[in-house]
PDB file of C-alpha atoms in Angstrom:
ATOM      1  CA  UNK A  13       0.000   0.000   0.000  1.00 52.00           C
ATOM      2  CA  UNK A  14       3.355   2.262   1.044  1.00 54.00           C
ATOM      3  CA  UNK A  15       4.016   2.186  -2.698  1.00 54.00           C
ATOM      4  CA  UNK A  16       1.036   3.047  -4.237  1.00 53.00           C
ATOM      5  CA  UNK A  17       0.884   6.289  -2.586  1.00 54.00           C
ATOM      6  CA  UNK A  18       4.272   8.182  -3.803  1.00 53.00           C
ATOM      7  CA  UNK A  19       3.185   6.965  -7.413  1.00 54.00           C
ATOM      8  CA  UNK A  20       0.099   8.340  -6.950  1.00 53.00           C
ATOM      9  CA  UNK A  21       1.854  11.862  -5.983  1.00 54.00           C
ATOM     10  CA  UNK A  22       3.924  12.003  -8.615  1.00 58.00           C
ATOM     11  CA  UNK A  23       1.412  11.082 -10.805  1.00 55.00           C
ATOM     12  CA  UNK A  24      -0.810  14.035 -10.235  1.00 56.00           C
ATOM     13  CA  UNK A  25       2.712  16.407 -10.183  1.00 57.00           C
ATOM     14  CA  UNK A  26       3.199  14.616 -13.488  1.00 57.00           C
ATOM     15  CA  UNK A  27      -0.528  15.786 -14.545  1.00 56.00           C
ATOM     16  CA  UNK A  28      -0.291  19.341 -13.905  1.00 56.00           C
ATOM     17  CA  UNK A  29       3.330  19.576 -15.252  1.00 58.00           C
ATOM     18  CA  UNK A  30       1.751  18.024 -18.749  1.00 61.00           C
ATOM     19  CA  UNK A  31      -1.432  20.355 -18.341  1.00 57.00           C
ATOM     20  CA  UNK A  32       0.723  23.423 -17.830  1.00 56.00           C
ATOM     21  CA  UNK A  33       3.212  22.547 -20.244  1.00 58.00           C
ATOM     22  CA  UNK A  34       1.346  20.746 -23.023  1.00 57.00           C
ATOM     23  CA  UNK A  35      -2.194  22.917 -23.395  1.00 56.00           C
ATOM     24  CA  UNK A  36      -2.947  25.225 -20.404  1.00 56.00           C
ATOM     25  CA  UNK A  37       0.220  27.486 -20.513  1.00 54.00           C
ATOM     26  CA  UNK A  38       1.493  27.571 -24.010  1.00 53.00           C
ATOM     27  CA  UNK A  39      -2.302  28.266 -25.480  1.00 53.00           C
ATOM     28  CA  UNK A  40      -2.419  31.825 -24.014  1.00 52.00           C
ATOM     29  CA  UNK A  41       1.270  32.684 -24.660  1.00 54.00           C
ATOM     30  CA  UNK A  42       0.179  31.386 -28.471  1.00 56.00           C
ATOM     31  CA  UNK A  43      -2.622  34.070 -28.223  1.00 57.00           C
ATOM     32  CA  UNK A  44      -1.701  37.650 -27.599  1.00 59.00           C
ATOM     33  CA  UNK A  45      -4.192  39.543 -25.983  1.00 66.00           C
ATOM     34  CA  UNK A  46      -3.945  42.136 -29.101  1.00 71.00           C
ATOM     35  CA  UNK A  47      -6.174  43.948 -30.477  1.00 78.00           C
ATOM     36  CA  UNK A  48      -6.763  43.951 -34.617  1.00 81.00           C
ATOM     37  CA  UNK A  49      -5.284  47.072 -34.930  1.00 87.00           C
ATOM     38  CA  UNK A  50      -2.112  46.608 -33.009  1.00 86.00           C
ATOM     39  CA  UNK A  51      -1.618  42.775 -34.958  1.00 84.00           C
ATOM     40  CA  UNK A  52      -1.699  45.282 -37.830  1.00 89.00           C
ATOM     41  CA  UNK A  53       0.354  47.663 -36.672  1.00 90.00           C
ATOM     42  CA  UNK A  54       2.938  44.439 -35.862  1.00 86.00           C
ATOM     43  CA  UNK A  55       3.007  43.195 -39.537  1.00 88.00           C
ATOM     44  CA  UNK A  56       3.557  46.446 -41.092  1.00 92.00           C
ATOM     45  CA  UNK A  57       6.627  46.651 -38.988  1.00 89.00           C
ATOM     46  CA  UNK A  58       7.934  42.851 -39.366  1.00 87.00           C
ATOM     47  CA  UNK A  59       7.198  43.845 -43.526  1.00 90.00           C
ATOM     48  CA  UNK A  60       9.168  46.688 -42.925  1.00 91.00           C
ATOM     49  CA  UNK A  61      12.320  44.662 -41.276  1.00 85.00           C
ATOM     50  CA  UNK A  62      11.756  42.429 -44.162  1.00 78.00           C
TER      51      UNK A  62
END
């Protein structure tokens, strides 16, 4: 029974490691909270670098 405790634990660190890593965290990053204008305003400049 000792041993199917610690698995357990790590098993749910495990989960929200994958959660944060795989969907939770990277989703919003992926997103920016801009608005039209100012994703606009971003690709005029990056065609301007280019």
């Amino acid at each position: 029974m000792s041993a199917s405790t610690p698995s357990a634990s790590t098993a749910s660190e495990r989960r929200t490691l994958t959660w944060e890593e795989y969907g939770v965290v990277p989703v919003p990053q992926r997103k920016p909270l801009l608005t039209p204008e100012e994703e606009q305003e971003k690709l005029k400049q990056r065609k301007a670098e280019m």
